[in-house]
XYZ file of C-alpha atoms in Angstrom:
693
model
C -58.491 -38.855 -18.217
C -57.607 -35.941 -20.479
C -54.024 -34.731 -20.351
C -53.255 -31.992 -17.867
C -51.747 -28.875 -19.390
C -50.029 -26.773 -16.747
C -48.839 -23.316 -17.851
C -48.433 -21.944 -14.370
C -44.673 -21.410 -14.772
C -45.071 -19.503 -18.011
C -47.882 -17.513 -16.542
C -45.693 -16.557 -13.603
C -42.853 -15.385 -15.868
C -44.497 -13.700 -18.861
C -46.539 -10.554 -18.751
C -50.234 -11.017 -19.654
C -51.756 -9.565 -22.800
C -55.423 -9.410 -23.755
C -58.534 -10.282 -21.724
C -58.400 -13.639 -19.959
C -61.293 -16.087 -20.568
C -62.003 -18.798 -18.028
C -63.738 -21.995 -19.133
C -65.133 -24.126 -16.322
C -66.092 -27.724 -16.867
C -68.471 -29.430 -14.499
C -66.892 -32.755 -15.133
C -64.089 -33.056 -12.566
C -62.083 -35.225 -14.944
C -61.109 -32.186 -17.003
C -58.673 -29.515 -15.892
C -59.225 -25.795 -15.838
C -57.610 -23.959 -18.740
C -56.901 -20.258 -18.613
C -56.637 -18.576 -21.998
C -54.758 -15.298 -22.192
C -56.055 -14.219 -25.567
C -58.194 -15.174 -28.481
C -55.315 -16.643 -30.461
C -54.150 -18.823 -27.649
C -57.204 -21.014 -27.690
C -56.752 -21.946 -31.353
C -52.962 -22.463 -31.148
C -51.992 -26.092 -31.829
C -50.923 -28.154 -28.875
C -47.087 -28.171 -28.616
C -45.596 -31.578 -29.025
C -42.744 -33.068 -27.094
C -39.570 -30.902 -27.121
C -37.188 -33.840 -27.337
C -34.160 -33.399 -29.640
C -33.813 -35.461 -32.754
C -30.619 -37.136 -33.947
C -29.587 -34.235 -36.187
C -29.763 -31.745 -33.327
C -27.756 -34.016 -31.057
C -25.119 -34.335 -33.774
C -24.764 -30.539 -34.066
C -24.462 -30.171 -30.281
C -21.741 -32.819 -30.183
C -19.922 -31.157 -33.057
C -19.959 -27.802 -31.252
C -18.606 -29.378 -28.086
C -15.953 -31.219 -30.073
C -14.956 -27.956 -31.751
C -14.541 -26.297 -28.368
C -12.503 -29.219 -27.060
C -10.248 -29.183 -30.118
C -9.721 -25.428 -29.699
C -8.818 -25.889 -26.037
C -6.420 -28.716 -26.859
C -4.845 -26.649 -29.634
C -4.362 -23.721 -27.248
C -2.752 -25.968 -24.641
C -0.540 -27.519 -27.302
C 0.554 -24.060 -28.478
C 1.425 -22.978 -24.939
C 3.268 -26.223 -24.265
C 5.166 -25.958 -27.559
C 6.175 -22.361 -26.805
C 7.312 -23.454 -23.341
C 9.408 -26.241 -24.828
C 10.883 -23.771 -27.311
C 11.871 -21.433 -24.492
C 13.470 -24.281 -22.567
C 15.281 -25.421 -25.693
C 16.627 -21.933 -26.379
C 17.733 -21.275 -22.822
C 19.052 -24.679 -21.835
C 20.223 -26.313 -25.056
C 21.151 -23.501 -27.417
C 21.591 -20.926 -24.602
C 20.179 -18.106 -26.700
C 19.996 -14.790 -24.872
C 22.339 -16.114 -22.178
C 25.947 -15.073 -22.039
C 27.895 -17.936 -20.557
C 31.197 -17.275 -18.865
C 32.817 -20.661 -18.761
C 35.359 -19.635 -16.180
C 32.558 -18.799 -13.732
C 30.779 -22.136 -14.020
C 33.265 -24.162 -11.980
C 31.621 -24.393 -8.598
C 28.290 -23.130 -9.955
C 27.592 -26.320 -11.917
C 26.580 -28.185 -8.779
C 24.116 -25.469 -7.828
C 22.730 -25.526 -11.363
C 22.176 -29.306 -11.227
C 20.403 -29.024 -7.875
C 18.090 -26.330 -9.268
C 17.292 -28.483 -12.297
C 16.492 -31.588 -10.236
C 14.374 -29.557 -7.840
C 12.498 -27.934 -10.726
C 11.756 -31.243 -12.520
C 10.640 -32.898 -9.284
C 8.325 -30.010 -8.441
C 6.750 -30.064 -11.899
C 6.153 -33.831 -11.646
C 4.537 -33.431 -8.214
C 2.408 -30.574 -9.530
C 1.150 -32.676 -12.461
C 0.341 -35.541 -10.119
C -1.582 -33.224 -7.792
C -3.625 -31.835 -10.696
C -4.547 -35.346 -11.883
C -5.480 -36.338 -8.339
C -7.720 -33.305 -8.035
C -9.494 -34.018 -11.321
C -10.075 -37.601 -10.157
C -11.665 -36.352 -6.964
C -9.148 -37.770 -4.487
C -9.360 -35.038 -1.847
C -8.321 -36.955 1.219
C -6.293 -34.042 2.526
C -9.350 -31.781 2.448
C -11.359 -33.858 4.930
C -9.570 -35.136 8.006
C -12.458 -37.457 8.954
C -12.690 -39.098 5.540
C -11.971 -42.799 5.720
C -9.284 -43.944 3.296
C -10.514 -47.190 1.716
C -8.546 -50.401 2.023
C -6.300 -51.591 -0.746
C -8.841 -54.131 -1.862
C -11.392 -51.354 -2.341
C -9.185 -49.222 -4.509
C -9.865 -49.136 -8.198
C -6.963 -48.511 -10.481
C -3.237 -48.552 -10.032
C -2.944 -44.757 -10.124
C -5.315 -44.455 -7.185
C -3.220 -46.906 -5.179
C -0.057 -44.950 -5.980
C -1.697 -41.731 -4.911
C -2.752 -43.132 -1.546
C 0.782 -44.427 -1.064
C 2.085 -40.970 -1.848
C -0.258 -39.520 0.783
C 1.122 -41.887 3.420
C 4.713 -41.226 2.388
C 4.128 -37.482 2.403
C 2.525 -37.533 5.832
C 5.093 -39.901 7.400
C 8.384 -38.710 5.903
C 8.185 -35.443 3.965
C 5.932 -33.448 6.288
C 8.015 -34.123 9.459
C 11.206 -33.011 7.721
C 9.596 -29.819 6.450
C 8.053 -29.191 9.848
C 11.404 -29.627 11.598
C 13.108 -27.224 9.177
C 10.296 -24.731 9.573
C 10.552 -24.892 13.371
C 14.286 -24.218 13.136
C 13.703 -21.238 10.844
C 10.940 -19.917 13.095
C 13.374 -19.939 16.038
C 15.909 -17.967 13.987
C 13.107 -15.650 12.897
C 12.162 -14.950 16.501
C 15.782 -14.329 17.523
C 16.282 -11.858 14.712
C 12.947 -10.182 15.503
C 13.985 -9.746 19.138
C 17.276 -8.209 18.000
C 15.422 -5.775 15.762
C 12.998 -4.905 18.556
C 15.902 -4.181 20.927
C 17.506 -1.923 18.322
C 14.237 0.001 17.937
C 13.910 0.393 21.706
C 17.478 1.680 21.826
C 16.658 4.205 19.111
C 13.576 5.365 21.041
C 15.738 5.790 24.145
C 18.262 7.882 22.191
C 15.468 10.097 20.865
C 13.862 10.395 24.300
C 17.107 11.286 26.104
C 18.419 13.304 23.126
C 21.705 11.433 23.184
C 24.155 12.388 20.463
C 27.867 13.185 20.148
C 28.595 16.811 20.913
C 31.553 19.113 20.366
C 32.772 20.975 23.430
C 32.887 24.685 22.682
C 33.900 26.169 19.337
C 37.217 24.649 18.272
C 37.665 27.199 15.466
C 37.025 30.352 17.457
C 40.123 32.345 18.341
C 40.982 36.027 18.729
C 44.437 35.552 17.309
C 44.199 35.226 13.558
C 47.614 33.628 13.224
C 46.927 31.146 16.022
C 43.518 30.172 14.676
C 45.159 28.581 11.669
C 46.658 25.899 13.884
C 43.183 24.883 15.031
C 42.589 23.419 11.577
C 44.319 20.025 11.200
C 45.640 18.796 7.882
C 42.877 16.912 6.035
C 43.220 14.721 2.951
C 40.025 14.297 0.890
C 39.795 11.338 -1.500
C 37.248 10.834 -4.306
C 37.613 7.313 -5.738
C 35.783 6.818 -9.028
C 35.671 4.495 -12.002
C 33.952 5.471 -15.267
C 31.669 7.849 -13.363
C 30.722 9.993 -16.344
C 27.322 10.968 -14.923
C 28.410 12.210 -11.488
C 32.091 13.186 -11.552
C 31.430 16.884 -12.159
C 28.969 17.500 -9.323
C 31.022 15.404 -6.877
C 34.281 17.267 -7.559
C 32.412 20.569 -7.451
C 30.884 19.837 -4.036
C 34.179 18.665 -2.495
C 36.100 21.646 -3.854
C 33.703 23.992 -2.029
C 34.358 22.531 1.430
C 34.802 25.290 4.002
C 38.375 24.624 5.121
C 41.618 26.596 4.806
C 43.032 25.885 1.363
C 46.535 25.323 2.714
C 45.236 22.719 5.196
C 43.419 20.499 2.705
C 44.362 18.382 -0.295
C 41.838 16.784 -2.634
C 42.780 13.582 -4.457
C 40.674 12.560 -7.439
C 41.453 8.826 -7.711
C 40.314 7.913 -11.201
C 40.278 4.225 -12.147
C 38.429 4.786 -15.434
C 39.422 2.620 -18.373
C 37.639 4.931 -20.844
C 40.106 7.507 -22.150
C 37.399 10.039 -22.981
C 36.127 9.964 -19.387
C 39.692 10.395 -18.134
C 40.058 13.568 -20.181
C 36.764 14.928 -18.900
C 37.796 14.368 -15.276
C 41.213 15.904 -15.942
C 39.507 18.962 -17.358
C 37.292 19.315 -14.292
C 40.301 19.007 -11.991
C 42.230 21.581 -14.024
C 39.293 24.000 -13.836
C 39.171 23.914 -10.044
C 42.948 23.985 -9.780
C 42.968 27.327 -11.613
C 40.549 28.647 -8.999
C 43.091 28.061 -6.256
C 41.847 24.707 -4.964
C 44.567 22.306 -3.846
C 43.467 19.357 -5.987
C 45.379 16.673 -7.890
C 44.443 13.957 -10.361
C 45.698 10.363 -9.992
C 45.239 7.458 -12.376
C 46.643 3.970 -11.847
C 48.273 2.104 -14.671
C 47.710 -1.262 -12.942
C 44.065 -1.324 -11.831
C 43.994 -4.184 -9.313
C 41.988 -4.541 -6.141
C 39.080 -2.358 -7.248
C 38.318 0.441 -4.776
C 40.569 -0.977 -2.046
C 43.523 -1.061 -4.421
C 42.769 2.485 -5.519
C 42.709 3.813 -1.948
C 45.785 1.796 -1.000
C 47.730 3.250 -3.919
C 46.724 6.792 -2.946
C 47.736 6.318 0.696
C 51.218 5.214 -0.378
C 52.141 8.712 -1.599
C 54.932 10.412 0.303
C 52.977 13.584 1.067
C 50.255 11.651 2.951
C 52.456 11.580 6.057
C 51.858 15.333 6.434
C 48.101 14.811 6.924
C 46.299 13.712 10.066
C 42.831 12.824 8.760
C 41.384 11.524 5.518
C 37.800 12.060 4.335
C 36.386 9.709 1.687
C 33.528 10.439 -0.714
C 32.295 8.176 -3.483
C 31.714 9.695 -6.898
C 27.989 10.364 -6.396
C 28.314 12.044 -2.967
C 27.844 15.783 -2.545
C 28.880 16.975 0.942
C 27.787 20.332 2.275
C 30.425 23.015 2.657
C 30.453 22.657 6.479
C 31.015 18.884 6.469
C 34.597 19.001 7.788
C 33.699 21.546 10.468
C 30.954 19.221 11.749
C 33.045 16.039 11.762
C 36.762 16.747 12.299
C 36.341 18.556 15.681
C 35.100 15.314 17.262
C 38.653 13.978 17.061
C 39.968 16.761 19.289
C 40.837 15.572 22.824
C 39.655 12.076 21.858
C 42.767 10.090 20.906
C 40.906 6.756 20.867
C 38.510 7.913 18.151
C 39.331 6.435 14.759
C 36.246 7.131 12.601
C 33.462 9.706 12.325
C 30.672 8.519 10.030
C 27.973 10.783 8.576
C 24.531 9.771 7.363
C 23.497 9.371 3.750
C 20.632 11.381 2.283
C 19.183 10.603 -1.134
C 18.284 13.060 -3.860
C 16.219 10.488 -5.791
C 14.439 8.649 -2.972
C 11.011 9.405 -4.502
C 11.966 8.686 -8.104
C 10.098 5.354 -8.347
C 8.821 2.490 -6.220
C 12.252 0.836 -6.088
C 13.956 3.935 -4.694
C 11.213 4.354 -2.083
C 11.632 0.781 -0.867
C 15.406 1.214 -0.733
C 14.989 4.383 1.293
C 12.948 2.452 3.877
C 15.763 -0.044 4.398
C 18.538 2.528 4.442
C 16.703 4.837 6.851
C 16.375 1.944 9.290
C 20.039 1.037 8.777
C 21.328 4.529 9.506
C 18.900 5.842 12.094
C 18.438 2.611 14.051
C 21.287 0.149 13.502
C 24.243 2.476 13.130
C 23.045 5.092 15.603
C 22.332 2.532 18.352
C 25.597 0.671 17.797
C 27.516 3.936 17.692
C 26.028 5.230 20.955
C 26.096 2.031 23.015
C 28.974 0.034 21.445
C 31.188 2.650 19.726
C 31.322 0.286 16.747
C 29.523 -0.174 13.456
C 30.453 -1.060 9.905
C 32.083 1.735 7.947
C 29.890 2.660 4.971
C 32.829 3.217 2.628
C 32.071 6.901 2.077
C 30.928 10.100 3.840
C 33.300 9.382 6.703
C 36.506 10.812 8.190
C 39.294 8.475 9.344
C 42.268 9.181 11.541
C 45.165 8.134 9.315
C 46.973 6.651 12.300
C 44.026 4.289 12.877
C 44.183 3.128 9.238
C 47.923 2.492 9.447
C 47.793 0.614 12.755
C 44.925 -1.563 11.465
C 46.899 -2.672 8.406
C 45.586 -0.197 5.852
C 43.337 -1.000 2.910
C 43.370 -4.665 1.892
C 42.234 -6.116 -1.423
C 41.057 -9.466 -0.088
C 37.294 -8.778 -0.210
C 34.796 -6.604 -2.063
C 33.736 -4.937 1.225
C 36.973 -3.148 2.024
C 35.031 -0.643 4.164
C 33.712 -3.318 6.532
C 37.106 -5.014 6.537
C 38.985 -1.942 7.769
C 36.252 -1.202 10.319
C 36.482 -4.687 11.867
C 40.284 -4.584 11.993
C 40.244 -1.101 13.549
C 37.750 -2.293 16.161
C 40.011 -5.243 16.993
C 42.847 -2.751 17.574
C 40.758 -0.794 20.094
C 39.680 2.197 18.012
C 36.252 3.765 18.641
C 33.708 5.057 16.153
C 31.185 7.911 16.237
C 28.061 8.127 14.092
C 26.502 11.543 13.382
C 22.857 11.169 12.412
C 22.320 14.908 11.973
C 25.181 15.343 9.475
C 23.819 14.277 6.078
C 25.560 13.892 2.734
C 23.561 13.808 -0.490
C 23.944 10.805 -2.778
C 21.931 8.483 -5.024
C 20.276 5.096 -4.707
C 20.085 2.797 -7.753
C 17.042 3.574 -9.874
C 17.076 0.331 -11.877
C 16.533 -3.100 -10.445
C 19.547 -4.561 -12.267
C 21.917 -2.058 -10.632
C 20.298 -2.587 -7.240
C 20.542 -6.383 -7.505
C 24.251 -6.248 -8.307
C 24.847 -3.836 -5.449
C 23.015 -6.098 -2.992
C 24.955 -9.123 -4.228
C 28.228 -7.371 -3.383
C 26.940 -6.137 -0.033
C 25.864 -9.635 1.057
C 28.607 -11.808 -0.401
C 31.465 -9.678 0.889
C 30.579 -9.912 4.622
C 30.494 -13.709 4.506
C 33.836 -13.818 2.737
C 35.205 -11.387 5.320
C 33.807 -13.499 8.173
C 35.840 -16.488 7.027
C 38.988 -14.374 6.926
C 38.456 -12.446 10.173
C 37.188 -15.217 12.449
C 40.649 -16.392 13.620
C 41.721 -12.787 14.232
C 38.545 -12.071 16.218
C 39.025 -15.127 18.426
C 42.704 -14.401 19.143
C 42.301 -10.626 19.590
C 42.776 -8.923 22.970
C 39.441 -7.109 23.052
C 36.777 -7.880 25.667
C 34.810 -11.125 25.408
C 31.495 -9.311 24.967
C 32.958 -7.393 22.005
C 34.046 -10.689 20.422
C 30.544 -12.104 20.987
C 28.988 -9.004 19.432
C 31.203 -9.299 16.364
C 30.701 -13.035 15.831
C 27.078 -13.625 16.829
C 25.351 -10.292 16.197
C 27.362 -8.421 13.585
C 28.206 -11.379 11.321
C 26.068 -14.433 12.103
C 22.711 -12.926 13.027
C 22.569 -9.889 10.733
C 24.647 -11.107 7.797
C 24.076 -14.900 7.675
C 20.948 -15.869 9.627
C 18.769 -13.062 8.244
C 19.049 -14.011 4.531
C 19.032 -17.746 5.391
C 15.746 -17.850 7.273
C 14.107 -15.271 4.998
C 14.810 -17.365 1.929
C 14.159 -20.762 3.523
C 11.043 -19.878 5.483
C 9.213 -17.590 3.076
C 10.523 -18.735 -0.328
C 10.851 -22.493 0.215
C 8.775 -23.743 3.152
C 5.789 -21.437 2.682
C 5.212 -22.454 -0.983
C 5.838 -26.125 -0.102
C 2.948 -26.060 2.362
C 0.675 -25.913 -0.692
C 2.046 -29.286 -1.816
C 2.397 -30.716 1.693
C -0.562 -29.425 3.712
C 0.361 -31.683 6.653
C 3.229 -29.273 7.393
C 1.654 -26.033 8.530
C 3.041 -22.663 9.500
C 1.349 -20.746 12.327
C -0.624 -17.686 11.427
C 1.616 -15.417 13.496
C 4.670 -16.554 11.507
C 3.012 -15.897 8.140
C 1.212 -12.677 8.968
C 1.504 -11.050 12.365
C 5.256 -11.052 13.069
C 6.360 -10.083 9.514
C 3.855 -7.228 9.426
C 5.000 -6.054 12.872
C 8.657 -6.136 11.823
C 7.778 -4.251 8.646
C 6.092 -1.564 10.730
C 9.259 -1.262 12.818
C 11.355 -0.933 9.662
C 9.160 1.852 8.305
C 9.117 3.847 11.565
C 12.268 5.858 10.659
C 10.527 6.847 7.392
C 6.872 7.241 8.469
C 5.648 8.832 5.231
C 6.240 5.505 3.459
C 3.614 3.597 5.463
C 1.342 3.254 2.380
C 4.069 1.067 0.817
C 4.120 -1.556 3.571
C 2.574 -4.315 1.425
C 4.951 -3.843 -1.546
C 7.795 -3.544 0.936
C 6.917 -6.857 2.590
C 6.782 -8.684 -0.743
C 9.881 -6.867 -1.978
C 11.949 -7.982 1.001
C 10.845 -11.594 0.616
C 11.644 -11.718 -3.086
C 15.007 -9.994 -2.577
C 15.913 -12.736 -0.109
C 16.628 -14.937 -3.147
C 19.405 -12.598 -4.310
C 20.694 -12.068 -0.767
C 20.739 -15.793 -0.005
C 22.543 -16.541 -3.254
C 25.118 -13.848 -2.457
C 25.527 -15.107 1.109
C 26.216 -18.668 -0.084
C 28.592 -17.344 -2.746
C 30.613 -15.420 -0.169
C 30.525 -18.137 2.494
C 31.870 -20.827 0.152
C 33.999 -18.384 -1.880
C 32.362 -19.046 -5.238
C 33.469 -17.131 -8.291
C 30.759 -14.470 -8.084
C 31.917 -13.391 -4.605
C 34.954 -11.668 -6.164
C 32.957 -9.686 -8.715
C 32.871 -5.917 -8.451
C 30.496 -4.024 -10.724
C 30.283 -0.259 -10.346
C 26.732 0.748 -9.451
C 25.238 2.772 -12.291
C 24.288 6.330 -11.354
C 21.835 8.731 -12.936
C 23.716 11.919 -12.040
C 20.862 13.595 -10.199
C 21.424 16.687 -8.081
C 19.271 18.505 -5.567
C 17.491 21.744 -6.429
C 19.844 23.793 -4.244
C 22.858 22.300 -6.015
C 21.425 23.202 -9.411
C 20.783 26.795 -8.311
C 24.301 27.091 -6.884
C 25.814 25.705 -10.084
C 23.834 28.206 -12.177
C 25.025 31.040 -9.956
C 28.646 29.945 -10.263
C 28.355 29.763 -14.033
C 26.859 33.242 -14.208
C 29.731 34.664 -12.163
C 32.482 33.063 -14.202
C 30.984 33.380 -17.666
C 32.955 36.548 -18.482
C 36.153 35.528 -16.701
C 38.940 34.148 -18.868
C 40.083 30.710 -17.804
C 43.793 29.889 -17.862
C 44.803 26.259 -17.791
C 48.181 26.374 -16.142
C 50.284 23.317 -16.561
C 48.367 22.150 -19.637
C 49.723 22.142 -23.166
C 47.888 23.482 -26.208
C 47.284 19.951 -27.440
C 45.654 19.008 -24.151
C 43.501 22.139 -24.236
C 42.342 21.352 -27.739
C 41.522 17.804 -26.679
C 39.581 19.078 -23.662
C 37.586 21.518 -25.782
C 36.806 18.820 -28.323
C 35.588 16.432 -25.619
C 33.521 19.190 -24.041
C 31.794 19.873 -27.357
C 31.083 16.162 -27.787
C 29.648 16.017 -24.290
C 27.323 18.970 -24.928
C 26.196 17.502 -28.254
C 25.493 14.123 -26.682
C 23.561 15.589 -23.753
C 20.085 14.738 -24.969
C 17.151 13.736 -22.768
C 16.725 9.990 -22.726
C 13.402 8.305 -22.309
C 13.114 6.253 -19.146
C 12.198 2.636 -19.587
C 10.380 0.799 -16.812
C 11.405 -2.831 -16.936
C 9.308 -5.627 -15.468
C 11.310 -8.503 -14.057
C 9.359 -11.724 -14.361
C 11.240 -13.667 -11.749
C 10.744 -11.173 -8.936
C 7.110 -10.459 -9.799
C 6.305 -14.167 -10.135
C 7.986 -14.978 -6.850
C 6.164 -12.135 -5.113
C 2.786 -13.433 -6.313
C 3.861 -16.951 -5.427
C 4.486 -15.959 -1.818
C 1.275 -13.981 -1.724
C -0.825 -16.879 -3.007
C 0.890 -19.285 -0.618
C 0.020 -17.005 2.283
C -3.582 -16.647 1.135
C -3.801 -20.395 0.569
C -2.900 -21.012 4.204
C -5.876 -18.849 5.168
C -8.359 -20.659 2.932
C -9.429 -24.260 3.263
C -12.205 -24.443 0.659
C -11.888 -27.442 -1.601
C -12.484 -25.600 -4.843
C -9.997 -22.851 -4.026
C -7.124 -25.283 -3.555
C -6.983 -26.364 -7.177
C -6.813 -22.855 -8.643
C -4.176 -21.683 -6.211
C -2.235 -24.874 -6.823
C -2.330 -24.352 -10.573
C -1.321 -20.706 -10.313
C 1.466 -21.624 -7.903
C 2.785 -24.186 -10.340
C 2.880 -21.716 -13.247
C 4.686 -19.072 -11.235
C 7.096 -21.642 -9.836
C 7.888 -22.797 -13.367
C 8.678 -19.226 -14.445
C 10.837 -18.695 -11.371
C 12.712 -21.936 -11.984
C 13.481 -21.157 -15.627
C 14.728 -17.673 -14.780
C 16.853 -19.023 -11.943
C 18.467 -21.484 -14.329
C 19.115 -18.751 -16.874
C 20.560 -16.443 -14.212
C 22.800 -19.187 -12.818
C 24.135 -19.999 -16.273
C 24.865 -16.332 -16.956
């Protein structure tokens, strides 16, 4: 039989050219051939398309070249990784090591190293197992062969690891996850109750009110006695960017000048900044403002030591109240008239706290996310606790204290870095009540750089745990009601200061990524998705215009739990970093109204001669010289947006772990596992470098 030539596939694909000629043979042994054109009929019959040895050799060489290139790329990456590890761990390049801070931190560093090495080994084993096709965890009905059926020692070890993981590791992780889920639910219920309390306050329009007008009087001479003596303190330390606008705002407070004294408590160690602040104080003193400048020679105790030194002055006994403003705070002129009258006819009131408002809340993504947290803290937490419990943590600034309450509570102590919370707890134990004014706002700044924000959060979360250790015996032995003791111990300290960072870090930064390695331990969908999203919605309710940032906010809170957990452990066990105080860097931003007011003041005083009473000619020359240097150095600086690898990697790690729990496809597991391993490696190296520094 003649060979059958079938061009049906080509005919179906290629377009036809020319006139087709059909040749029909009567003999059924021959096939029908369809010729597209005249040249096709005379074209030689194509032989077999098999490849010869030379072609096969070229194909193999090309594949070998690709393989060598891939291996060379992997070797380059691995060599660079080893170089980074060598620099950071052996030679410690780029890492400033403070040997005196590594005492108790060495144990934590060793634990991180062991955990990192173990995780990398497990990751490598999982990758090899995947490439070998051992996907027993992907199919629950797949029969695991007997030992006699296994081929290769590595396969036997892997099956043993599967049994060990399912019998020992998964139950432990599951038990820890269940414990964290319980804590998560308790904290979520607490947050829900706070939100309901805030809704009730808004619905009933509950807020502290002043009876009548305490400053209204027909007798001019008698009206002066309606104004109590108020001491205003501005503690600062090397606040070159904000000292001028802060002093300016406080000096314009609407209060009789003979009933107010402003203390500028400068702890700066830079002599040039000291001269600048002295010059600003002298300027306002010449305008008739009762203001003085204080500088300590022995700068101990940070802010608490500064305030304690100022309160020890003899003239303080003539004042009844003290208002405190940090260096970046700019109160409105009516601040004292909105706060001090609440003390009248209320002898049990010890503190009136105002709300913070931020001039740079929309500066970048970091400031927006901070504003979400702080809005919830002020409008929900502090307002609810102030209305229903008459107690909350003092914010350290934008508040007015009754000096008698400070003295009876023991005054400012230097034992922790959260002196504001310390004095608030001690005043509460002595029976003093607090009032929070949500409608009285004081302008200030939030940190615009992540480094400044991280250091601030470390102080805010390590200090409360250190204070809890010190205050617990006093809380237990105090004479306040039992429910107030329970609120202090279980809600104020344990739930909101210890449990919150513990379960956030453990559940979402440890257990959730581990479920990728140990799929037998699973987290419910409502723990991973529904409840966190619901809680995030509740957090954003006080700042509704930030709803588009809910996804970055959710990841941001989870990644920040690493810093908060580290700070909590440092304060609880009194590690060296719990005593650190680093002044939060400010940008010196002011609101538009403040800038207009400053321009108006300058225009009014530009032609007025300024006399510096009490200052020598040498001091005036020094002040003028420093002022000229300041004006010459005032050049616009270019903002630099830094990307922090650790936080970004951890955020993507949590995101991929969450997505991985939603996907069960076999092919997806490997890529998510590989990506998780790379990000975990970056996180581990940065954690080691941060711990060493």
